[in-house]
Coordinates of C-alpha atoms in Angstrom, one line a residue:
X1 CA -13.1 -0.7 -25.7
X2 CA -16.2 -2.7 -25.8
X3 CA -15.8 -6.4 -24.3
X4 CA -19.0 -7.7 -24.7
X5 CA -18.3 -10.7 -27.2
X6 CA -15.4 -12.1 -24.7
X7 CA -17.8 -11.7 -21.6
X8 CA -20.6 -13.7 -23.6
X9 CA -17.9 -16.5 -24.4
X10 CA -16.6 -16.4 -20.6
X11 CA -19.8 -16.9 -19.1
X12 CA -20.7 -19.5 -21.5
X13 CA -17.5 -21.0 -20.9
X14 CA -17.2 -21.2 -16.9
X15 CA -20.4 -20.7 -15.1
X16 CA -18.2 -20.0 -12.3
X17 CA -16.3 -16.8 -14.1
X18 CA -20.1 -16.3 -15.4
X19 CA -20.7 -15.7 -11.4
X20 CA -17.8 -13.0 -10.7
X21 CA -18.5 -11.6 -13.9
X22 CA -21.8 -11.1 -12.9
X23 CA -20.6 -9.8 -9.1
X24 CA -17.9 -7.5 -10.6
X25 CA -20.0 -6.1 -13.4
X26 CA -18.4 -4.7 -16.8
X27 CA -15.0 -5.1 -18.1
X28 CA -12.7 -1.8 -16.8
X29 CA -9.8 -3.1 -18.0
X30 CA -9.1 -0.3 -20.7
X31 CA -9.4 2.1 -17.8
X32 CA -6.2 0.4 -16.5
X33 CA -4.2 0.4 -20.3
X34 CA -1.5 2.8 -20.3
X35 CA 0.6 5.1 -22.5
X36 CA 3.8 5.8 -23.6
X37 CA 6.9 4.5 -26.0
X38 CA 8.5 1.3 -24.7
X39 CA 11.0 2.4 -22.4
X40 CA 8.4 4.5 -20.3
X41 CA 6.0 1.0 -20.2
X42 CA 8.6 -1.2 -19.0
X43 CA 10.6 1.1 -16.9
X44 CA 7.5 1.3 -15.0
X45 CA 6.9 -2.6 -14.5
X46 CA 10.2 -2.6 -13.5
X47 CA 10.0 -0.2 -11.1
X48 CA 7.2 -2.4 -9.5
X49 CA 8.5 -5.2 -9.5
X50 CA 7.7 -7.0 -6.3
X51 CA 6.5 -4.3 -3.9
X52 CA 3.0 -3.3 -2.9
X53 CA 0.8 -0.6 -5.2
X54 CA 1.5 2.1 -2.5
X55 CA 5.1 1.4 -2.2
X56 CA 5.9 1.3 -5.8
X57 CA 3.6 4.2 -7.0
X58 CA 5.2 6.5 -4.4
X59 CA 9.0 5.6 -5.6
X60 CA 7.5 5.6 -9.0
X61 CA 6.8 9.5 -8.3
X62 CA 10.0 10.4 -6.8
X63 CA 11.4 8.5 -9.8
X64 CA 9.9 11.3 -12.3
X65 CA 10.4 14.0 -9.9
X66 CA 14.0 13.6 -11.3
X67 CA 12.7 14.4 -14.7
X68 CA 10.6 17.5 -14.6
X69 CA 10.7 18.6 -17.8
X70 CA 10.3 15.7 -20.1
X71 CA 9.2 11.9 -19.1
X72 CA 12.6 10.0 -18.5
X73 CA 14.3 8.5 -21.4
X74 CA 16.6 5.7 -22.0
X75 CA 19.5 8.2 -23.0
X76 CA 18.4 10.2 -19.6
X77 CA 18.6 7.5 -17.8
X78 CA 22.3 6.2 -19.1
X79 CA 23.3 9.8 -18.0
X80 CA 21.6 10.2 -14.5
X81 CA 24.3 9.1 -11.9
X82 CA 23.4 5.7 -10.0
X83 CA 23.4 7.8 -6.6
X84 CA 20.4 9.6 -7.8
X85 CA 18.0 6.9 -8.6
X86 CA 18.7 5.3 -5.5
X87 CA 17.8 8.2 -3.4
X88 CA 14.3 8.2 -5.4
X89 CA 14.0 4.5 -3.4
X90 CA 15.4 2.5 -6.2
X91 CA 17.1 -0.7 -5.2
X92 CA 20.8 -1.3 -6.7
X93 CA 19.0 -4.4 -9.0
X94 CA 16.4 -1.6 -10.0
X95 CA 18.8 0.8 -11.4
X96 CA 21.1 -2.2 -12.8
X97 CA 18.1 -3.3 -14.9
X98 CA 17.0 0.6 -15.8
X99 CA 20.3 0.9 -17.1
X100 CA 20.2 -2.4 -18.9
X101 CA 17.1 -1.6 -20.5
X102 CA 18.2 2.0 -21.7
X103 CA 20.9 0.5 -23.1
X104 CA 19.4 -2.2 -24.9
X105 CA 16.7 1.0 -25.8
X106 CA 19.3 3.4 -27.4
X107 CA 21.0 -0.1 -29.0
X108 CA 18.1 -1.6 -31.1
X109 CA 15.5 -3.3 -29.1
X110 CA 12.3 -3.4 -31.1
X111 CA 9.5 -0.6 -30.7
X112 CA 6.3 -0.4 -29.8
X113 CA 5.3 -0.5 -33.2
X114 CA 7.7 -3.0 -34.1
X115 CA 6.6 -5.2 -31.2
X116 CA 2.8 -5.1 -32.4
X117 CA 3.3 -7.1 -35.4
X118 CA 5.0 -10.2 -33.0
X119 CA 2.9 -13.0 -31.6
X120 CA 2.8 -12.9 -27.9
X121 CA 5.4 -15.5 -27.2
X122 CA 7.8 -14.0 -29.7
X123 CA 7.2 -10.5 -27.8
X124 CA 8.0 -12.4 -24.4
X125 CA 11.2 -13.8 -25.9
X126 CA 12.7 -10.9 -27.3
X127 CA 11.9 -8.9 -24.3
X128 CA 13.6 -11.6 -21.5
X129 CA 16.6 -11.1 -22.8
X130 CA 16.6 -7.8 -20.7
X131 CA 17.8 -8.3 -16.9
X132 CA 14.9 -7.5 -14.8
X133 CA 12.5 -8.6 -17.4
X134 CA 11.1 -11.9 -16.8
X135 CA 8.0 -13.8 -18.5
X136 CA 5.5 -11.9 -16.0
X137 CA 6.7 -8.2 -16.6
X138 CA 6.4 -8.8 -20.4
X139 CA 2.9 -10.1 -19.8
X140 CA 1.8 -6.6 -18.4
X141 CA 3.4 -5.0 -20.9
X142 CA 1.2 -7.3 -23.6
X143 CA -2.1 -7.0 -21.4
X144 CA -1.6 -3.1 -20.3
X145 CA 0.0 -1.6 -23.1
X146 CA -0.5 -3.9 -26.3
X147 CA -3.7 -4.9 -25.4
X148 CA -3.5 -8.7 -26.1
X149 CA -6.5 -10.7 -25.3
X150 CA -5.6 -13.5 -24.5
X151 CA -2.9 -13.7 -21.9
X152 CA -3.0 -15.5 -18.4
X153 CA -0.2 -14.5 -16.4
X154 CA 0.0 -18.4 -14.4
X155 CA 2.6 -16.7 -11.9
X156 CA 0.9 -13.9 -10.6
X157 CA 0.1 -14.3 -7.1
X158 CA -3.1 -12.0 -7.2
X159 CA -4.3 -14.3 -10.3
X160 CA -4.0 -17.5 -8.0
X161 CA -5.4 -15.7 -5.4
X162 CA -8.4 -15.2 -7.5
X163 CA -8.8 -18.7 -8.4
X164 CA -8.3 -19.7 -4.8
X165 CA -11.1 -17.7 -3.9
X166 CA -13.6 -17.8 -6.9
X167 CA -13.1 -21.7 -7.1
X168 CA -13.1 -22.6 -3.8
X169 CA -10.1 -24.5 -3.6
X170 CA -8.2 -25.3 -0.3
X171 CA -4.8 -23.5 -1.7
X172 CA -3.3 -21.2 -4.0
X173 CA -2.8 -23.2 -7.5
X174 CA -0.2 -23.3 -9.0
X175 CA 1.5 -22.4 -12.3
X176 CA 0.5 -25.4 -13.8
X177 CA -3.2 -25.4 -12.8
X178 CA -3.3 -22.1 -13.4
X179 CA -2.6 -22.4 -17.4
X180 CA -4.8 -25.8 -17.1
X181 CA -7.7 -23.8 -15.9
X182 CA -7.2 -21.2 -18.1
X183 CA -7.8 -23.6 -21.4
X184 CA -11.3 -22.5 -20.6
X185 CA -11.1 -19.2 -21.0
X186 CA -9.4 -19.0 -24.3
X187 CA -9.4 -16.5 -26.6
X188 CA -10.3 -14.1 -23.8
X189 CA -7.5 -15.0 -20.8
X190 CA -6.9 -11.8 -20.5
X191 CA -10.2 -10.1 -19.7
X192 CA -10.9 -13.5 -16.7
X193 CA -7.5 -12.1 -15.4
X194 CA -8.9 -9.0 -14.9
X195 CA -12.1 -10.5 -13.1
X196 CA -9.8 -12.6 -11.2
X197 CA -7.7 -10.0 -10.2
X198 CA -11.1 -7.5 -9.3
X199 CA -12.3 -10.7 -7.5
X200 CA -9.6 -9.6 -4.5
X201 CA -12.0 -6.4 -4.1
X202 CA -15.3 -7.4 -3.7

């Protein structure tokens, strides 16, 4: 995926994400968009929810280890015992909301497909209604697996990081001026997120 029209806008937009853009270099966000149905997308956000890349992507592995022949499903997980997915490192809120969401799975929440003809907000709504599924996770799930363009995630901490740093400002922003900054950036809030987030790096 080519993001040359939403770079153009950006750095005409905000010379200052004109500059990262410029100190990052191109777009890799589709290097970062993932695959599988539903269940295997948010069963994955779930899984790392609030801990550090290493942490999660190692429980993340013992999590599939318990799967070897097939990627996990909602019906395999409604069947694995609790004991097991906490010995792969999964908190007791983790497996509550893996259960939640197999059940709500296997009992009529919308598809992929089904998802992709929803607005983003509408996507976010029916997707809360999950436990364990708050605005953010949905937000991944439209930026790394629907591949929405325009969405700023205001409560991610790496996002305010970014602003903290690329802006200069004297402390993390929050939610607030976050999603006022980002009025800037529309239609393409989801590829400054990415520069923001890549900002961290350099």
């Amino acid at each position: 995926m080519r993001y040359d029209a939403a770079i153009d806008f950006l750095t005409q937009s905000d010379p200052i994400m004109g500059k990262l853009i410029k100190q990052v270099g191109p777009c890799q966000l589709s290097a970062s968009q993932q695959h599988g149905d539903l269940f295997s997308s948010l069963s994955r956000a779930i899984i790392h929810q609030q801990l550090s890349t290493k942490a999660a992507a190692s429980i993340y592995h013992r999590f599939l280890q318990l799967y070897p022949h097939e990627p996990p499903t909602a019906h395999n997980i409604l069947n694995t015992p609790d004991e097991l997915l906490r010995g792969a490192g999964l908190s007791r809120a983790k497996v509550l909301y893996l259960k939640n969401l197999a059940q709500k799975v296997v009992y009529g929440l919308p598809t992929l497909i089904e998802l992709e003809a929803m607005d983003d907000e509408t996507i976010i709504q029916t997707l809360i209604q999950v436990k364990g599924i708050g605005r953010w996770t949905a937000q991944m799930l439209l930026i790394f697996r629907l591949n929405r363009q325009d969405v700023l995630p205001g409560d991610d901490l790496g996002i305010r990081a970014g602003i903290r740093k690329v802006y200069g400002l004297d402390k993390l922003p929050n939610k607030h001026t976050t999603l006022s900054l980002g009025q800037r950036w529309k239609p393409y809030c989801t590829v400054a997120s990415w520069y923001l987030w890549s900002s961290l790096e350099i």
